[in-house]
């Protein structure tokens, strides 16, 4: 439960920061995060196919 509260607090801080940031900065940050998540998803998928755990 404490983790959820901390995550929501961090989410609120990030959204507050994005509201005051220029649109171009927000778009660049969104693209960087999307690419990072895409790479993570691909690595996870390949790791599960080989039957190895990344933990």
PDB file of C-alpha atoms in Angstrom:
ATOM      1  CA  UNK A   1       0.000   0.000   0.000  1.00  0.00           C
ATOM      2  CA  UNK A   2       2.843   2.347   0.810  1.00  0.00           C
ATOM      3  CA  UNK A   3       4.340   1.623  -2.612  1.00  0.00           C
ATOM      4  CA  UNK A   4       1.066   2.643  -4.268  1.00  0.00           C
ATOM      5  CA  UNK A   5       0.964   5.919  -2.347  1.00  0.00           C
ATOM      6  CA  UNK A   6       4.574   6.686  -3.280  1.00  0.00           C
ATOM      7  CA  UNK A   7       3.912   5.848  -6.946  1.00  0.00           C
ATOM      8  CA  UNK A   8       0.859   8.119  -7.059  1.00  0.00           C
ATOM      9  CA  UNK A   9       2.801  10.931  -5.383  1.00  0.00           C
ATOM     10  CA  UNK A  10       5.618  10.599  -7.919  1.00  0.00           C
ATOM     11  CA  UNK A  11       3.078  10.464 -10.754  1.00  0.00           C
ATOM     12  CA  UNK A  12       1.528  13.717  -9.520  1.00  0.00           C
ATOM     13  CA  UNK A  13       4.907  15.431  -9.323  1.00  0.00           C
ATOM     14  CA  UNK A  14       5.816  14.328 -12.854  1.00  0.00           C
ATOM     15  CA  UNK A  15       2.487  15.468 -14.289  1.00  0.00           C
ATOM     16  CA  UNK A  16       2.848  18.795 -12.519  1.00  0.00           C
ATOM     17  CA  UNK A  17       6.301  19.222 -14.028  1.00  0.00           C
ATOM     18  CA  UNK A  18       5.107  18.342 -17.527  1.00  0.00           C
ATOM     19  CA  UNK A  19       2.301  20.901 -17.263  1.00  0.00           C
ATOM     20  CA  UNK A  20       4.902  23.657 -16.867  1.00  0.00           C
ATOM     21  CA  UNK A  21       7.433  22.332 -19.375  1.00  0.00           C
ATOM     22  CA  UNK A  22       7.480  23.411 -23.023  1.00  0.00           C
ATOM     23  CA  UNK A  23       5.554  21.168 -25.407  1.00  0.00           C
ATOM     24  CA  UNK A  24       8.674  20.256 -27.396  1.00  0.00           C
ATOM     25  CA  UNK A  25      10.438  19.041 -24.242  1.00  0.00           C
ATOM     26  CA  UNK A  26       7.396  16.998 -23.249  1.00  0.00           C
ATOM     27  CA  UNK A  27       7.215  15.369 -26.673  1.00  0.00           C
ATOM     28  CA  UNK A  28      10.925  14.507 -26.682  1.00  0.00           C
ATOM     29  CA  UNK A  29      10.648  13.026 -23.184  1.00  0.00           C
ATOM     30  CA  UNK A  30       7.593  11.002 -24.249  1.00  0.00           C
ATOM     31  CA  UNK A  31       9.451   9.595 -27.270  1.00  0.00           C
ATOM     32  CA  UNK A  32      12.492   8.685 -25.157  1.00  0.00           C
ATOM     33  CA  UNK A  33      10.301   6.888 -22.617  1.00  0.00           C
ATOM     34  CA  UNK A  34       8.363   5.076 -25.361  1.00  0.00           C
ATOM     35  CA  UNK A  35      11.596   3.860 -27.002  1.00  0.00           C
ATOM     36  CA  UNK A  36      12.959   2.713 -23.651  1.00  0.00           C
ATOM     37  CA  UNK A  37       9.756   0.790 -22.881  1.00  0.00           C
ATOM     38  CA  UNK A  38       9.805  -0.759 -26.364  1.00  0.00           C
ATOM     39  CA  UNK A  39      13.385  -1.964 -25.921  1.00  0.00           C
ATOM     40  CA  UNK A  40      12.509  -3.343 -22.501  1.00  0.00           C
ATOM     41  CA  UNK A  41       9.501  -5.227 -23.907  1.00  0.00           C
ATOM     42  CA  UNK A  42      11.579  -6.731 -26.730  1.00  0.00           C
ATOM     43  CA  UNK A  43      14.301  -7.859 -24.314  1.00  0.00           C
ATOM     44  CA  UNK A  44      11.715  -9.419 -22.008  1.00  0.00           C
ATOM     45  CA  UNK A  45      10.046 -11.262 -24.878  1.00  0.00           C
ATOM     46  CA  UNK A  46      13.343 -12.659 -26.147  1.00  0.00           C
ATOM     47  CA  UNK A  47      14.374 -13.655 -22.624  1.00  0.00           C
ATOM     48  CA  UNK A  48      11.160 -15.627 -22.090  1.00  0.00           C
ATOM     49  CA  UNK A  49      11.493 -17.426 -25.435  1.00  0.00           C
ATOM     50  CA  UNK A  50      14.932 -18.735 -24.520  1.00  0.00           C
ATOM     51  CA  UNK A  51      13.607 -19.978 -21.190  1.00  0.00           C
ATOM     52  CA  UNK A  52      16.053 -17.946 -19.144  1.00  0.00           C
ATOM     53  CA  UNK A  53      15.114 -15.620 -16.360  1.00  0.00           C
ATOM     54  CA  UNK A  54      16.551 -12.105 -16.191  1.00  0.00           C
ATOM     55  CA  UNK A  55      16.074 -11.909 -12.416  1.00  0.00           C
TER      56      UNK A  55
END
